[in-house]
GROMACS .gro file of C-alpha atoms in nm:
model
  212
    1MET     CA    1   0.000   0.000   0.000
    2ALA     CA    2   0.291   0.231   0.059
    3GLN     CA    3   0.374   0.240  -0.309
    4GLU     CA    4   0.233   0.516  -0.526
    5PHE     CA    5  -0.088   0.421  -0.704
    6ASP     CA    6  -0.122   0.478  -1.074
    7ILE     CA    7  -0.318   0.793  -1.148
    8THR     CA    8  -0.526   0.852  -1.459
    9HIS     CA    9  -0.663   1.199  -1.533
   10GLY     CA   10  -0.610   1.307  -1.172
   11HIS     CA   11  -0.801   1.014  -1.019
   12PHE     CA   12  -0.698   0.673  -0.887
   13GLU     CA   13  -0.775   0.374  -1.101
   14GLU     CA   14  -1.100   0.204  -1.012
   15ARG     CA   15  -0.940  -0.093  -0.840
   16HIS     CA   16  -0.771   0.140  -0.589
   17ALA     CA   17  -1.061   0.379  -0.533
   18GLY     CA   18  -1.242   0.195  -0.254
   19MET     CA   19  -1.286   0.397   0.065
   20ALA     CA   20  -1.188   0.104   0.287
   21TRP     CA   21  -0.862   0.067   0.093
   22ARG     CA   22  -0.785   0.437   0.128
   23ILE     CA   23  -0.857   0.443   0.502
   24ALA     CA   24  -0.650   0.131   0.569
   25ASP     CA   25  -0.362   0.278   0.372
   26ALA     CA   26  -0.390   0.606   0.563
   27TRP     CA   27  -0.370   0.423   0.896
   28LEU     CA   28  -0.037   0.277   0.787
   29HIS     CA   29   0.104   0.559   0.573
   30MET     CA   30  -0.069   0.888   0.644
   31GLY     CA   31   0.187   1.095   0.456
   32THR     CA   32   0.163   0.913   0.125
   33SER     CA   33  -0.214   0.881   0.160
   34THR     CA   34  -0.249   1.258   0.204
   35ARG     CA   35  -0.013   1.319  -0.087
   36ARG     CA   36  -0.233   1.105  -0.313
   37LEU     CA   37  -0.542   1.295  -0.205
   38ILE     CA   38  -0.379   1.631  -0.275
   39ARG     CA   39  -0.263   1.513  -0.618
   40GLU     CA   40  -0.624   1.429  -0.704
   41HIS     CA   41  -0.723   1.796  -0.658
   42PRO     CA   42  -1.032   1.713  -0.449
   43SER     CA   43  -1.333   1.941  -0.480
   44GLU     CA   44  -1.469   2.133  -0.183
   45GLY     CA   45  -1.770   1.902  -0.181
   46ARG     CA   46  -1.546   1.600  -0.139
   47LEU     CA   47  -1.351   1.761   0.145
   48LEU     CA   48  -1.676   1.862   0.313
   49PHE     CA   49  -1.797   1.504   0.279
   50TYR     CA   50  -1.496   1.386   0.480
   51VAL     CA   51  -1.570   1.638   0.754
   52LEU     CA   52  -1.940   1.552   0.775
   53MET     CA   53  -1.874   1.177   0.779
   54ALA     CA   54  -1.627   1.226   1.063
   55ASP     CA   55  -1.887   1.442   1.241
   56ILE     CA   56  -2.142   1.161   1.220
   57VAL     CA   57  -1.899   0.899   1.351
   58VAL     CA   58  -1.797   1.123   1.642
   59PHE     CA   59  -2.166   1.194   1.707
   60LEU     CA   60  -2.233   0.821   1.731
   61SER     CA   61  -1.946   0.777   1.974
   62TRP     CA   62  -2.065   1.060   2.199
   63THR     CA   63  -2.422   0.927   2.184
   64LEU     CA   64  -2.301   0.591   2.312
   65LYS     CA   65  -2.113   0.763   2.595
   66THR     CA   66  -2.427   0.963   2.681
   67VAL     CA   67  -2.615   0.638   2.733
   68VAL     CA   68  -2.339   0.510   2.962
   69VAL     CA   69  -2.301   0.834   3.161
   70PRO     CA   70  -2.634   1.021   3.134
   71HIS     CA   71  -2.668   1.382   3.242
   72PRO     CA   72  -2.907   1.420   3.537
   73ASP     CA   73  -3.053   1.749   3.412
   74ALA     CA   74  -3.128   1.647   3.053
   75PRO     CA   75  -3.310   1.341   2.914
   76ILE     CA   76  -3.118   1.125   2.671
   77PRO     CA   77  -3.326   1.218   2.358
   78LEU     CA   78  -3.258   1.587   2.423
   79ARG     CA   79  -2.886   1.533   2.470
   80VAL     CA   80  -2.867   1.320   2.155
   81SER     CA   81  -3.037   1.597   1.956
   82LEU     CA   82  -2.800   1.857   2.097
   83TRP     CA   83  -2.496   1.646   2.015
   84LEU     CA   84  -2.618   1.597   1.657
   85VAL     CA   85  -2.654   1.973   1.601
   86LEU     CA   86  -2.322   2.041   1.770
   87MET     CA   87  -2.133   1.783   1.564
   88LEU     CA   88  -2.282   1.866   1.225
   89MET     CA   89  -2.260   2.243   1.263
   90GLY     CA   90  -2.019   2.334   1.541
   91ARG     CA   91  -1.754   2.071   1.475
   92THR     CA   92  -1.755   2.139   1.101
   93ALA     CA   93  -1.697   2.510   1.161
   94ILE     CA   94  -1.425   2.429   1.414
   95MET     CA   95  -1.245   2.205   1.163
   96TYR     CA   96  -1.245   2.483   0.903
   97GLY     CA   97  -1.124   2.732   1.163
   98PHE     CA   98  -0.855   2.496   1.286
   99ALA     CA   99  -0.732   2.435   0.930
  100ALA     CA  100  -0.711   2.811   0.871
  101VAL     CA  101  -0.521   2.883   1.193
  102ALA     CA  102  -0.289   2.582   1.159
  103GLY     CA  103  -0.214   2.666   0.798
  104ALA     CA  104  -0.137   3.029   0.882
  105VAL     CA  105   0.092   2.937   1.173
  106LEU     CA  106   0.279   2.671   0.974
  107LYS     CA  107   0.318   2.916   0.687
  108LEU     CA  108   0.501   3.149   0.925
  109LEU     CA  109   0.722   2.858   1.029
  110GLY     CA  110   0.818   2.770   0.672
  111GLY     CA  111   0.520   2.571   0.544
  112GLN     CA  112   0.467   2.557   0.169
  113GLY     CA  113   0.115   2.420   0.136
  114THR     CA  114  -0.185   2.599  -0.007
  115TRP     CA  115  -0.516   2.658   0.169
  116ARG     CA  116  -0.669   2.369  -0.024
  117ASP     CA  117  -0.379   2.139   0.064
  118THR     CA  118  -0.416   2.228   0.431
  119ARG     CA  119  -0.789   2.156   0.429
  120ALA     CA  120  -0.726   1.826   0.255
  121GLY     CA  121  -0.468   1.722   0.515
  122VAL     CA  122  -0.677   1.826   0.816
  123PHE     CA  123  -1.010   1.691   0.691
  124TRP     CA  124  -0.863   1.363   0.571
  125GLY     CA  125  -0.677   1.319   0.900
  126GLY     CA  126  -0.993   1.382   1.100
  127PHE     CA  127  -1.186   1.139   0.884
  128VAL     CA  128  -0.944   0.846   0.913
  129ALA     CA  129  -0.910   0.906   1.290
  130ALA     CA  130  -1.286   0.906   1.356
  131PRO     CA  131  -1.324   0.524   1.377
  132PHE     CA  132  -1.090   0.521   1.678
  133SER     CA  133  -1.332   0.748   1.865
  134LEU     CA  134  -1.617   0.509   1.787
  135PHE     CA  135  -1.406   0.212   1.897
  136ALA     CA  136  -1.329   0.384   2.229
  137ALA     CA  137  -1.702   0.446   2.279
  138LEU     CA  138  -1.780   0.079   2.212
  139VAL     CA  139  -1.518  -0.024   2.466
  140THR     CA  140  -1.677   0.220   2.713
  141VAL     CA  141  -2.019   0.062   2.660
  142ALA     CA  142  -1.873  -0.287   2.696
  143LEU     CA  143  -1.706  -0.194   3.025
  144ALA     CA  144  -2.028  -0.033   3.149
  145ALA     CA  145  -2.220  -0.352   3.068
  146SER     CA  146  -1.952  -0.562   3.237
  147TYR     CA  147  -1.948  -0.363   3.562
  148GLY     CA  148  -2.323  -0.308   3.565
  149PRO     CA  149  -2.519   0.006   3.662
  150GLY     CA  150  -2.491  -0.065   4.031
  151SER     CA  151  -2.115  -0.110   4.036
  152GLY     CA  152  -1.932   0.075   4.312
  153THR     CA  153  -1.637   0.145   4.083
  154GLY     CA  154  -1.829   0.416   3.899
  155SER     CA  155  -1.734   0.523   3.546
  156TRP     CA  156  -1.359   0.559   3.603
  157TYR     CA  157  -1.283   0.428   3.253
  158VAL     CA  158  -1.466   0.703   3.059
  159ILE     CA  159  -1.204   0.977   3.088
  160PRO     CA  160  -0.898   0.754   3.023
  161LEU     CA  161  -1.061   0.610   2.712
  162TYR     CA  162  -1.144   0.961   2.593
  163TRP     CA  163  -0.781   1.065   2.630
  164VAL     CA  164  -0.663   0.754   2.449
  165SER     CA  165  -0.903   0.822   2.160
  166LEU     CA  166  -0.747   1.167   2.116
  167ILE     CA  167  -0.406   1.020   2.032
  168PRO     CA  168  -0.504   0.887   1.685
  169PHE     CA  169  -0.684   1.215   1.612
  170ILE     CA  170  -0.376   1.423   1.688
  171TRP     CA  171  -0.149   1.172   1.512
  172TYR     CA  172  -0.336   1.168   1.181
  173ILE     CA  173  -0.413   1.541   1.181
  174SER     CA  174  -0.042   1.602   1.235
  175GLY     CA  175   0.044   1.365   0.952
  176GLY     CA  176  -0.196   1.539   0.718
  177LEU     CA  177  -0.065   1.883   0.809
  178ALA     CA  178   0.296   1.774   0.775
  179GLU     CA  179   0.238   1.641   0.424
  180ALA     CA  180   0.024   1.936   0.317
  181GLN     CA  181   0.283   2.190   0.435
  182ARG     CA  182   0.591   1.984   0.332
  183MET     CA  183   0.720   1.988   0.689
  184ARG     CA  184   0.847   1.737   0.942
  185PHE     CA  185   0.588   1.535   1.131
  186ALA     CA  186   0.742   1.526   1.480
  187PRO     CA  187   0.735   1.902   1.561
  188ILE     CA  188   0.375   1.933   1.446
  189PHE     CA  189   0.265   1.630   1.648
  190LEU     CA  190   0.447   1.758   1.957
  191GLY     CA  191   0.299   2.105   1.921
  192LEU     CA  192  -0.056   1.979   1.878
  193SER     CA  193  -0.015   1.738   2.169
  194VAL     CA  194   0.095   2.017   2.403
  195LEU     CA  195  -0.189   2.243   2.288
  196THR     CA  196  -0.442   1.963   2.338
  197VAL     CA  197  -0.322   1.887   2.690
  198CYS     CA  198  -0.336   2.258   2.778
  199ALA     CA  199  -0.687   2.291   2.635
  200LEU     CA  200  -0.814   1.986   2.823
  201PHE     CA  201  -0.655   2.107   3.147
  202ALA     CA  202  -0.817   2.448   3.103
  203ALA     CA  203  -1.153   2.280   3.038
  204LEU     CA  204  -1.119   2.070   3.354
  205VAL     CA  205  -1.036   2.379   3.561
  206ALA     CA  206  -1.330   2.569   3.410
  207SER     CA  207  -1.561   2.275   3.478
  208ALA     CA  208  -1.445   2.248   3.839
  209ARG     CA  209  -1.519   2.617   3.889
  210GLY     CA  210  -1.863   2.587   3.734
  211ILE     CA  211  -1.777   2.802   3.434
  212ILE     CA  212  -1.873   2.532   3.182
   0.00000   0.00000   0.00000
């Protein structure tokens, strides 16, 4: 899979065009997978499709977690509806905003990618990382079923699994950005990891103080 696919008129040959093949290849070789996508000159509709599909997968994962750890002040149908709106609208806007900010910062640091290349790298990275979030949610549900609702251990596994599911997201986003901007992977991954930890710590502090 690591080898370059033959390209005809800017598109992969039919035998290499399956989505499952592309995702599996991206899991193993994110750089070359992103390079192939960029060489295909994807339309905005195609890039938006990747974002929306990732939104839906993340929505499913958060819905499963809502069933495991329900909110006492909101019934499950209401929370599911809110998550759907948040994922399809808010997360999509956040991904565009993140791509713009990341592209601008990396440009200042020597990046050479275009705005379209940056969107392709970020959106494709988010798309191929989404199944890991769903897998973490399924593990959460399985653990909840194993311990049972009356277990005295509580839901200690929810937060660790959430943190673990962030690693593939940061990894593949970093790989997409590195390829799009023609930069090294390690500094981008390290930078995004530090920013993510700081953001999560700030969110925990704000939650403890009742701000969010």
